[in-house]
Amino acid sequence: MSIVEFKKVTKRFGQVTILDQVDLSIEPGEKVVLIGPSGSGKSTLLRCINALEEINGGDLVVDGISVKAGGRMVRLIRQEAGMVFQQFNLFPQMTALENVAFGPRRVRHEPRQEARKQALEMLAKVGLADRAHHYPSELSGGQQQRVAIARALAVKPKLMLFDEPTSALDPELRHEVLRVMQALAEEGMTMIVVTHEMAFARKVGTRLIFMEGGNIAVDGEPRELLANPQNPRLKEFLQHVA
Amino acid sequence: MDFDWSVIWQALPELLKGARLTVLIALAGLAGGLVIGAAAGLARAYGNVVLNAIAFVYVELIRGTPIIVQVMFIYFALPILANVRINPLAAAIMAIIINAGAYIAEIVRGSFLSVHRGLREAGLALGLPFWKVLLYIIGPLAFRRMIPALGNQFIVSLKDTSLFIVIGVGELTRQGQEIMAANFRAVEIWSAVAMFYLIMTGALTLILRLTEKRMRIL
Ligand SMILES: Nc1ncnc2c1ncn2[C@@H]1O[C@H](COP(=O)(O)OP(=O)(O)OP(=O)(O)O)[C@@H](O)[C@H]1O
Ligand SMILES: [Mg+2]
């Protein structure tokens, strides 16, 4: 069974159609890399999956639950689909540890000590056990993003959504985040990643989707597509990001 | 003229009584104002159309009229309209509650909305219901940002209690007025009254500074 299934999904902002009857199924274990020009609807597609955006037409089923089910069901979807944002969005009043323990404590209702223990494990996993008691403002961008990944993972999702996780980072800080993501992929996590990092797409991705004007224009094997893009607009796009 | 300290000394017990009443009205009024203000401010920021409209009308009604008219209305008009008896002290406290509540509503609304939208999304994306996002994430951040503006409103409301002289509440200004009417020592009495207000607002400022210092403003 697919873990994410778009069935003719339409998303509009006012009069403008952003996603136009998108069909897409993603199987557990896939590492989908989503690329496309600015404004093509990549973020919107990602945000529809965890219902941060409401869809206007069609249906979208995540881990067996429709995003249209509302309320508690939507919260279940969000617990299954962790999200990492371009701007990290860490809670600034909490330390790294408190940020990561927040999900287990408030979402999974773990006792305080257990939540802390899990959070420490997650921080160790992203290589930040020694920064547990630092506030986000005391961490570098790369460290903040790794804490954000740990925070999402701590809720124990089945699926991870990444929206340009390295775009706000200086080039020399990107690899530490990409390394964490690669390790996660190797553990078998299902991932959907919006990114301009073509090396990551080639190395980690099992599927590459090129979006254009609210549609999926190209969908295929990353290495093949990157080596030999048939679609002229994909070819042009790749020349721009390279 | 001679500044006669003994006049102040003799007036002190009465003035202290007035100051106590002033503090009581301000404390009770602001406590209520915080509750009403938080509710109205959250309704303005996140409520549906109906709640938002109710809160909007309330805030504009209060901000658009002088507090002295509000207390006159509560004390003289409300008993006629609602057929109830209201004592001056209750009317004074009620006036501070509804007046401060309206201004606090705007402070609450502004500070909640000033918190970066990404944090709300990050909270929701973890699978929390919205009210918990407000309670655990947005609220604590918004509260830190509110402190300076709240402090300002506390001081304004404390001084506004002096207007209740018009309905005969024996607060500090009223006490000063009565003593002066008896002994005609305007300089000594009004200097003493002013000092009392300064001490009260000064104490309030100090408490707020300490609270602010103890919290990281983010
Ligand atoms: N909340 C919103 N209200 C109105 N229009 C929006 C909103 N969010 C996005 N859009 C519009 O939808 C279109 C697609 O946006 P989206 O963010 O999905 O693009 P994207 O592919 O992620 O682009 P980028 O690479 O710049 O992040 C854009 O034209 C954008 O202006
Ligand atoms: Mg985007």
Coordinates of C-alpha atoms and ligand atoms in Angstrom, one line a residue:
Chain A
M1 CA 0.0 0.0 0.0
S2 CA 1.2 3.5 -0.8
I3 CA 2.1 5.6 2.1
V4 CA 1.2 8.8 0.2
E5 CA -1.4 8.8 -2.5
F6 CA -2.5 12.0 -4.4
K7 CA -5.7 11.4 -6.4
K8 CA -6.4 14.3 -8.7
V9 CA -5.4 16.8 -6.1
T10 CA -6.2 20.4 -6.9
K11 CA -5.0 23.3 -4.8
R12 CA -5.9 26.9 -5.4
F13 CA -4.9 30.1 -3.7
G14 CA -7.9 32.4 -4.5
Q15 CA -8.3 32.2 -8.3
V16 CA -4.8 30.8 -9.0
T17 CA -4.5 27.1 -9.4
I18 CA -1.2 25.9 -7.8
L19 CA -1.7 22.2 -8.0
D20 CA -3.7 21.0 -11.0
Q21 CA -5.2 17.5 -10.6
V22 CA -2.0 16.0 -9.4
D23 CA -1.8 12.1 -9.3
L24 CA 1.1 10.7 -7.4
S25 CA 1.8 7.6 -5.2
I26 CA 4.7 7.1 -3.0
E27 CA 5.7 3.7 -1.6
P28 CA 7.2 3.1 1.8
G29 CA 11.0 3.4 1.7
E30 CA 11.1 5.7 -1.3
K31 CA 13.4 8.7 -1.3
V32 CA 11.7 11.2 -3.5
V33 CA 13.5 14.3 -4.6
L34 CA 11.3 17.1 -5.7
I35 CA 12.7 19.8 -8.0
G36 CA 11.3 22.6 -10.2
P37 CA 11.4 26.3 -10.8
S38 CA 10.4 28.8 -8.1
G39 CA 6.6 29.0 -7.8
S40 CA 6.0 25.6 -9.4
G41 CA 4.2 24.3 -6.4
K42 CA 6.9 22.1 -4.6
S43 CA 6.3 23.5 -1.2
T44 CA 2.6 23.5 -1.7
L45 CA 2.6 19.8 -2.7
L46 CA 4.7 19.0 0.4
R47 CA 2.5 21.0 2.7
C48 CA -0.7 19.4 1.4
I49 CA 0.7 16.0 2.6
N50 CA 0.6 17.1 6.3
A51 CA -2.4 19.3 5.8
L52 CA -0.6 22.5 6.5
E53 CA -2.4 23.5 3.3
E54 CA -6.0 22.4 2.6
I55 CA -6.7 20.8 -0.7
N56 CA -9.6 22.1 -2.9
G57 CA -10.2 19.1 -5.1
G58 CA -9.5 15.4 -5.3
D59 CA -8.3 13.4 -2.4
L60 CA -5.0 12.8 -0.6
V61 CA -4.4 9.8 1.6
V62 CA -1.5 9.5 3.9
D63 CA -0.8 6.2 5.7
G64 CA -4.4 5.3 5.1
I65 CA -6.0 8.5 6.4
S66 CA -7.5 11.2 4.1
V67 CA -6.2 14.8 4.8
K68 CA -9.9 15.7 4.5
A69 CA -10.8 13.7 7.6
G70 CA -10.2 16.8 9.7
G71 CA -9.4 17.3 13.4
R72 CA -7.9 14.4 15.2
M73 CA -7.3 12.5 12.0
V74 CA -5.2 15.3 10.6
R75 CA -3.2 15.4 13.8
L76 CA -2.5 11.6 13.3
I77 CA -1.3 12.3 9.8
R78 CA 1.0 15.0 11.1
Q79 CA 2.5 12.6 13.7
E80 CA 3.2 10.1 10.9
A81 CA 4.7 12.8 8.6
G82 CA 7.5 14.8 10.2
M83 CA 8.4 18.1 8.6
V84 CA 11.7 20.0 8.3
F85 CA 11.4 23.6 7.3
Q86 CA 13.8 25.8 5.3
Q87 CA 14.0 28.3 8.2
F88 CA 14.4 25.6 10.9
N89 CA 11.5 27.1 13.0
L90 CA 13.0 25.9 16.3
F91 CA 11.2 27.1 19.4
P92 CA 13.5 29.9 20.6
Q93 CA 12.5 29.8 24.3
M94 CA 13.5 26.1 24.5
T95 CA 17.0 24.5 24.6
A96 CA 17.9 22.0 21.9
L97 CA 17.0 19.2 24.3
E98 CA 13.6 20.8 25.1
N99 CA 12.9 21.3 21.5
V100 CA 13.5 17.7 20.7
A101 CA 11.7 16.4 23.9
F102 CA 8.7 18.5 23.1
G103 CA 7.1 16.1 20.6
P104 CA 7.5 13.0 22.8
R105 CA 6.2 14.9 25.8
R106 CA 3.3 16.9 24.4
V107 CA 2.4 14.8 21.3
R108 CA 3.2 11.3 22.4
H109 CA 2.5 12.0 26.1
E110 CA 5.6 10.3 27.4
P111 CA 6.6 11.0 31.0
R112 CA 9.1 13.8 31.3
Q113 CA 12.1 11.6 32.0
E114 CA 11.4 9.3 29.2
A115 CA 10.9 12.2 26.8
R116 CA 14.3 13.6 27.8
K117 CA 16.0 10.3 27.3
Q118 CA 14.5 9.9 23.8
A119 CA 15.5 13.5 23.0
L120 CA 19.1 12.9 24.1
E121 CA 19.2 9.8 21.9
M122 CA 17.9 11.8 18.9
L123 CA 20.4 14.6 19.5
A124 CA 23.2 12.0 19.6
K125 CA 22.0 10.6 16.4
V126 CA 22.3 14.0 14.6
G127 CA 25.7 14.5 16.3
L128 CA 24.6 17.2 18.8
A129 CA 24.5 15.5 22.2
D130 CA 27.1 18.1 23.4
R131 CA 24.8 21.0 22.4
A132 CA 21.7 19.7 24.3
H133 CA 21.6 22.6 26.6
H134 CA 22.2 25.4 24.1
Y135 CA 19.4 27.7 22.9
P136 CA 18.7 27.9 19.2
S137 CA 20.2 31.4 19.1
E138 CA 23.5 29.9 20.4
L139 CA 23.7 27.3 17.6
S140 CA 24.9 27.6 14.0
G141 CA 22.4 27.3 11.2
G142 CA 23.6 23.8 10.4
Q143 CA 23.3 22.8 14.0
Q144 CA 19.8 24.3 14.3
Q145 CA 18.6 22.4 11.2
R146 CA 20.0 19.2 12.7
V147 CA 18.1 19.9 15.9
A148 CA 15.0 20.5 13.8
I149 CA 15.4 17.1 12.1
A150 CA 15.8 15.5 15.6
R151 CA 12.7 17.2 16.8
A152 CA 10.7 15.9 13.9
L153 CA 12.2 12.4 14.3
A154 CA 11.4 12.3 18.0
V155 CA 7.7 12.0 17.3
K156 CA 8.6 8.7 15.5
P157 CA 7.1 9.5 12.1
K158 CA 6.9 6.9 9.3
L159 CA 7.7 9.6 6.7
M160 CA 9.8 12.7 6.6
L161 CA 9.1 15.8 4.5
F162 CA 12.0 18.3 3.9
D163 CA 11.3 21.7 2.3
E164 CA 14.6 23.0 1.1
P165 CA 16.4 22.1 4.3
T166 CA 19.8 23.5 3.3
S167 CA 18.7 26.6 1.3
A168 CA 19.1 28.9 4.3
L169 CA 22.6 27.6 5.1
D170 CA 26.0 28.7 4.1
P171 CA 27.6 26.2 1.6
E172 CA 30.1 25.0 4.2
L173 CA 27.3 24.1 6.6
R174 CA 25.1 22.2 4.2
H175 CA 27.0 19.0 4.1
E176 CA 26.5 18.3 7.9
V177 CA 22.7 18.5 7.3
L178 CA 22.9 16.4 4.1
R179 CA 25.0 13.8 5.9
V180 CA 22.3 13.4 8.6
M181 CA 19.6 13.1 5.9
Q182 CA 21.7 10.5 4.1
A183 CA 22.1 8.4 7.3
L184 CA 18.3 8.6 7.8
A185 CA 17.8 7.4 4.2
E186 CA 20.1 4.5 4.8
E187 CA 18.0 3.5 7.8
G188 CA 15.1 3.1 5.4
M189 CA 13.1 6.2 6.2
T190 CA 10.6 7.3 3.6
M191 CA 11.6 10.8 2.5
I192 CA 10.2 13.5 0.3
V193 CA 12.8 16.2 -0.2
V194 CA 12.5 19.5 -2.0
T195 CA 16.0 20.6 -2.7
H196 CA 18.4 22.1 -5.2
E197 CA 21.2 19.7 -4.1
M198 CA 21.6 17.6 -7.3
A199 CA 24.5 15.6 -5.8
F200 CA 22.1 14.6 -3.0
A201 CA 19.4 13.6 -5.5
R202 CA 21.9 11.5 -7.4
K203 CA 23.4 9.8 -4.3
V204 CA 20.4 9.4 -2.0
G205 CA 17.3 9.8 -4.2
T206 CA 15.5 6.8 -5.5
R207 CA 13.1 8.9 -7.5
L208 CA 13.2 12.4 -9.0
I209 CA 10.2 14.5 -9.7
F210 CA 10.3 17.7 -11.7
M211 CA 7.4 20.0 -11.2
E212 CA 6.3 22.8 -13.5
G213 CA 3.3 25.1 -13.3
G214 CA 1.5 22.9 -10.7
N215 CA 2.0 19.7 -12.6
I216 CA 4.4 16.8 -12.4
A217 CA 6.3 17.2 -15.6
V218 CA 8.9 14.4 -15.2
D219 CA 9.0 11.5 -12.8
G220 CA 11.8 8.9 -12.9
E221 CA 15.1 7.5 -11.8
P222 CA 17.4 10.3 -10.6
R223 CA 20.7 9.2 -12.0
E224 CA 19.2 8.5 -15.4
L225 CA 17.3 11.8 -15.5
L226 CA 20.2 13.9 -14.4
A227 CA 22.7 12.2 -16.8
N228 CA 20.3 12.4 -19.7
P229 CA 17.3 14.7 -19.3
Q230 CA 14.9 14.2 -22.2
N231 CA 12.4 16.9 -21.2
P232 CA 13.7 20.2 -22.6
R233 CA 12.5 22.3 -19.6
L234 CA 14.1 19.9 -17.1
K235 CA 17.3 20.1 -19.2
E236 CA 17.2 23.9 -19.0
F237 CA 16.4 23.9 -15.3
L238 CA 19.3 21.6 -14.5
Q239 CA 21.7 24.0 -16.4
H240 CA 20.4 26.8 -14.1
V241 CA 21.0 25.0 -10.8
A242 CA 24.3 23.4 -11.8
Chain B
M1 CA 4.8 80.5 52.2
D2 CA 6.0 77.9 54.6
F3 CA 5.8 74.2 53.8
D4 CA 4.2 72.8 56.9
W5 CA 5.3 69.2 57.3
S6 CA 2.9 68.6 60.2
V7 CA 0.0 69.0 57.9
I8 CA 1.2 66.0 55.9
W9 CA 1.9 64.1 59.1
Q10 CA -1.7 64.7 60.3
A11 CA -3.2 63.8 56.9
L12 CA -1.1 60.6 56.6
P13 CA -3.6 58.1 58.1
E14 CA -6.4 59.3 55.7
L15 CA -4.1 59.4 52.7
L16 CA -2.9 55.9 53.5
K17 CA -6.5 54.7 53.6
G18 CA -7.1 56.3 50.2
A19 CA -3.9 54.7 48.8
R20 CA -5.0 51.3 50.0
L21 CA -8.3 51.7 48.2
T22 CA -6.5 52.9 45.1
V23 CA -4.3 49.8 45.1
L24 CA -7.3 47.6 45.7
I25 CA -9.3 49.0 42.8
A26 CA -6.2 48.8 40.5
L27 CA -5.4 45.3 41.5
A28 CA -8.9 43.9 41.3
G29 CA -9.6 45.9 38.1
L30 CA -6.4 44.8 36.4
A31 CA -6.8 41.1 37.4
G32 CA -10.2 41.2 35.7
G33 CA -8.9 43.3 32.9
L34 CA -6.2 40.7 32.2
V35 CA -8.8 37.9 31.9
I36 CA -11.2 39.9 29.7
G37 CA -8.3 41.3 27.7
A38 CA -6.7 37.8 27.1
A39 CA -10.1 36.5 26.0
A40 CA -10.9 39.4 23.7
G41 CA -7.3 39.6 22.3
L42 CA -7.3 35.9 21.4
A43 CA -10.8 36.2 19.9
R44 CA -9.4 39.1 17.8
A45 CA -6.4 37.2 16.7
Y46 CA -7.8 33.7 16.2
G47 CA -11.5 33.7 16.7
N48 CA -14.1 33.0 14.1
V49 CA -16.1 35.8 12.4
V50 CA -18.6 36.1 15.2
L51 CA -16.1 36.1 18.2
N52 CA -13.8 38.5 16.3
A53 CA -16.7 40.9 15.6
I54 CA -17.8 40.9 19.2
A55 CA -14.3 41.5 20.5
F56 CA -13.8 44.2 17.9
V57 CA -17.0 46.1 18.9
Y58 CA -16.0 45.9 22.5
V59 CA -12.5 47.2 22.0
E60 CA -13.6 50.0 19.8
L61 CA -16.5 51.0 22.0
I62 CA -14.2 51.3 25.0
R63 CA -11.2 52.9 23.3
G64 CA -13.6 55.4 21.6
T65 CA -15.0 56.8 24.9
P66 CA -13.4 58.4 27.9
I67 CA -13.1 56.3 31.0
I68 CA -14.9 58.9 33.0
V69 CA -18.0 58.5 30.8
Q70 CA -17.7 54.7 31.2
V71 CA -17.7 54.9 35.0
M72 CA -20.6 57.4 34.9
F73 CA -22.5 55.0 32.7
I74 CA -21.8 52.0 35.0
Y75 CA -22.7 53.9 38.1
F76 CA -25.6 56.1 37.0
A77 CA -27.1 54.6 33.8
L78 CA -26.7 50.9 34.4
P79 CA -28.8 50.8 37.5
I80 CA -31.6 52.4 35.6
L81 CA -31.2 50.1 32.5
A82 CA -30.7 46.9 34.4
N83 CA -32.6 47.7 37.6
V84 CA -29.6 46.8 39.9
R85 CA -27.9 48.7 42.7
I86 CA -24.2 49.2 42.2
N87 CA -22.0 50.6 45.0
P88 CA -19.3 53.1 44.0
L89 CA -16.4 50.7 44.7
A90 CA -17.9 47.9 42.5
A91 CA -18.5 50.5 39.8
A92 CA -14.9 51.7 40.0
I93 CA -13.5 48.2 39.8
M94 CA -15.8 47.3 36.9
A95 CA -14.8 50.4 35.0
I96 CA -11.1 49.5 35.3
I97 CA -11.9 45.9 34.2
I98 CA -13.7 46.8 31.0
N99 CA -11.4 49.8 30.3
A100 CA -8.1 48.0 30.8
G101 CA -9.5 44.9 29.2
A102 CA -10.0 46.7 25.9
Y103 CA -6.4 48.0 25.8
I104 CA -5.0 44.7 27.1
A105 CA -6.9 42.9 24.3
E106 CA -5.0 45.0 21.7
I107 CA -1.7 44.2 23.5
V108 CA -2.5 40.5 23.6
R109 CA -3.6 40.4 19.9
G110 CA -0.5 42.3 18.7
S111 CA 2.0 40.2 20.6
F112 CA 0.5 36.9 19.7
L113 CA 0.4 37.9 16.0
S114 CA 3.9 39.2 16.2
V115 CA 5.2 35.7 16.9
H116 CA 6.8 34.3 13.7
R117 CA 4.2 32.2 11.7
G118 CA 6.7 29.4 11.1
L119 CA 6.6 28.5 14.8
R120 CA 2.9 27.9 14.7
E121 CA 3.4 25.7 11.6
A122 CA 6.2 23.8 13.3
G123 CA 4.0 23.2 16.3
L124 CA 1.0 22.0 14.2
A125 CA 3.4 19.9 12.0
L126 CA 4.3 17.9 15.1
G127 CA 0.6 16.9 15.4
L128 CA -0.5 19.2 18.3
P129 CA -4.0 20.7 18.4
F130 CA -3.9 24.4 17.8
W131 CA -4.8 25.4 21.4
K132 CA -1.8 23.5 22.6
V133 CA 0.4 25.3 20.1
L134 CA -0.9 28.5 21.6
L135 CA -0.4 27.3 25.2
Y136 CA 3.0 25.8 24.9
I137 CA 4.7 27.6 22.0
I138 CA 3.2 30.9 21.0
G139 CA 1.8 32.0 24.4
P140 CA 5.1 32.0 26.3
L141 CA 6.8 33.9 23.5
A142 CA 4.0 36.4 23.2
F143 CA 3.9 36.9 27.0
R144 CA 7.5 38.0 27.1
R145 CA 6.8 40.6 24.4
M146 CA 3.7 41.8 26.2
I147 CA 5.5 42.8 29.4
P148 CA 6.5 46.4 28.5
A149 CA 3.1 47.3 27.1
L150 CA 1.3 45.6 29.9
G151 CA 3.4 47.6 32.4
N152 CA 2.4 50.8 30.7
Q153 CA -1.2 49.9 30.9
F154 CA -1.0 48.9 34.6
I155 CA 0.4 52.4 35.3
V156 CA -2.2 54.1 33.2
S157 CA -5.0 52.2 35.0
L158 CA -3.6 52.8 38.4
K159 CA -3.6 56.6 37.7
D160 CA -7.1 56.4 36.1
T161 CA -8.5 55.3 39.5
S162 CA -8.2 59.0 40.5
L163 CA -11.0 59.8 38.2
F164 CA -13.4 57.8 40.4
I165 CA -13.5 60.9 42.6
V166 CA -16.6 61.7 40.5
I167 CA -18.6 58.8 41.9
G168 CA -17.4 59.4 45.5
V169 CA -15.0 56.4 46.0
G170 CA -12.7 57.3 48.8
E171 CA -9.5 56.6 46.9
L172 CA -6.3 58.6 47.2
T173 CA -7.3 61.6 45.2
R174 CA -10.7 61.9 46.8
Q175 CA -9.1 61.7 50.3
G176 CA -6.7 64.4 49.3
Q177 CA -9.5 66.6 48.1
E178 CA -11.5 66.1 51.3
I179 CA -8.6 66.9 53.6
M180 CA -7.8 70.0 51.6
A181 CA -11.4 71.2 51.7
A182 CA -11.1 71.1 55.5
N183 CA -7.6 72.6 56.0
F184 CA -7.0 74.6 52.8
R185 CA -3.3 73.4 52.6
A186 CA -3.3 72.7 48.9
V187 CA 0.5 72.7 48.5
E188 CA 1.2 70.2 51.2
I189 CA -1.7 67.9 50.5
W190 CA -1.3 67.7 46.7
S191 CA 2.4 67.2 47.0
A192 CA 1.8 64.3 49.4
V193 CA -0.8 62.8 47.1
A194 CA 1.5 63.1 44.1
M195 CA 4.3 61.4 46.2
F196 CA 1.9 58.5 47.0
Y197 CA 1.2 58.0 43.3
L198 CA 4.8 58.1 42.4
I199 CA 5.7 55.5 45.1
M200 CA 3.0 53.2 43.7
T201 CA 3.9 53.6 40.0
G202 CA 7.6 53.4 41.0
A203 CA 7.0 50.1 42.8
L204 CA 5.1 48.8 39.7
T205 CA 7.9 49.8 37.4
L206 CA 10.4 48.1 39.6
I207 CA 8.4 44.8 39.6
L208 CA 8.1 44.9 35.9
R209 CA 11.8 45.6 35.3
L210 CA 12.6 42.6 37.5
T211 CA 10.1 40.3 35.7
E212 CA 11.6 41.4 32.4
K213 CA 15.1 40.8 33.6
R214 CA 14.3 37.3 34.7
M215 CA 12.9 36.4 31.3
R216 CA 14.8 36.2 28.1
I217 CA 13.0 38.5 25.7
L218 CA 13.0 36.5 22.4
Ligands
LIG1 N1 -0.4 31.3 1.2 C1 -0.4 31.6 -0.1 N2 -1.3 32.5 -0.6 C2 -1.3 32.8 -1.9 N3 -0.4 32.3 -2.8 C3 0.5 31.4 -2.4 C4 0.6 31.0 -1.0 N4 1.6 30.1 -0.8 C5 2.1 30.0 -2.1 N5 1.5 30.7 -3.0 C6 1.8 30.8 -4.4 O1 1.7 29.5 -4.9 C7 2.7 29.3 -5.9 C8 3.5 28.0 -5.6 O2 4.2 28.3 -4.4 P1 5.2 27.2 -3.7 O3 5.7 27.8 -2.5 O4 4.5 25.9 -3.6 O5 6.3 27.2 -4.8 P2 7.7 26.5 -4.7 O6 7.8 25.6 -5.9 O7 7.9 25.9 -3.4 O8 8.7 27.7 -5.0 P3 10.1 28.1 -4.3 O9 11.1 27.3 -5.0 O10 10.2 29.5 -4.5 O11 10.0 27.7 -2.9 C9 3.5 30.5 -6.0 O12 3.1 31.3 -7.1 C10 3.2 31.3 -4.7 O13 3.2 32.7 -4.9
MG2 MG 9.1 26.4 -1.7

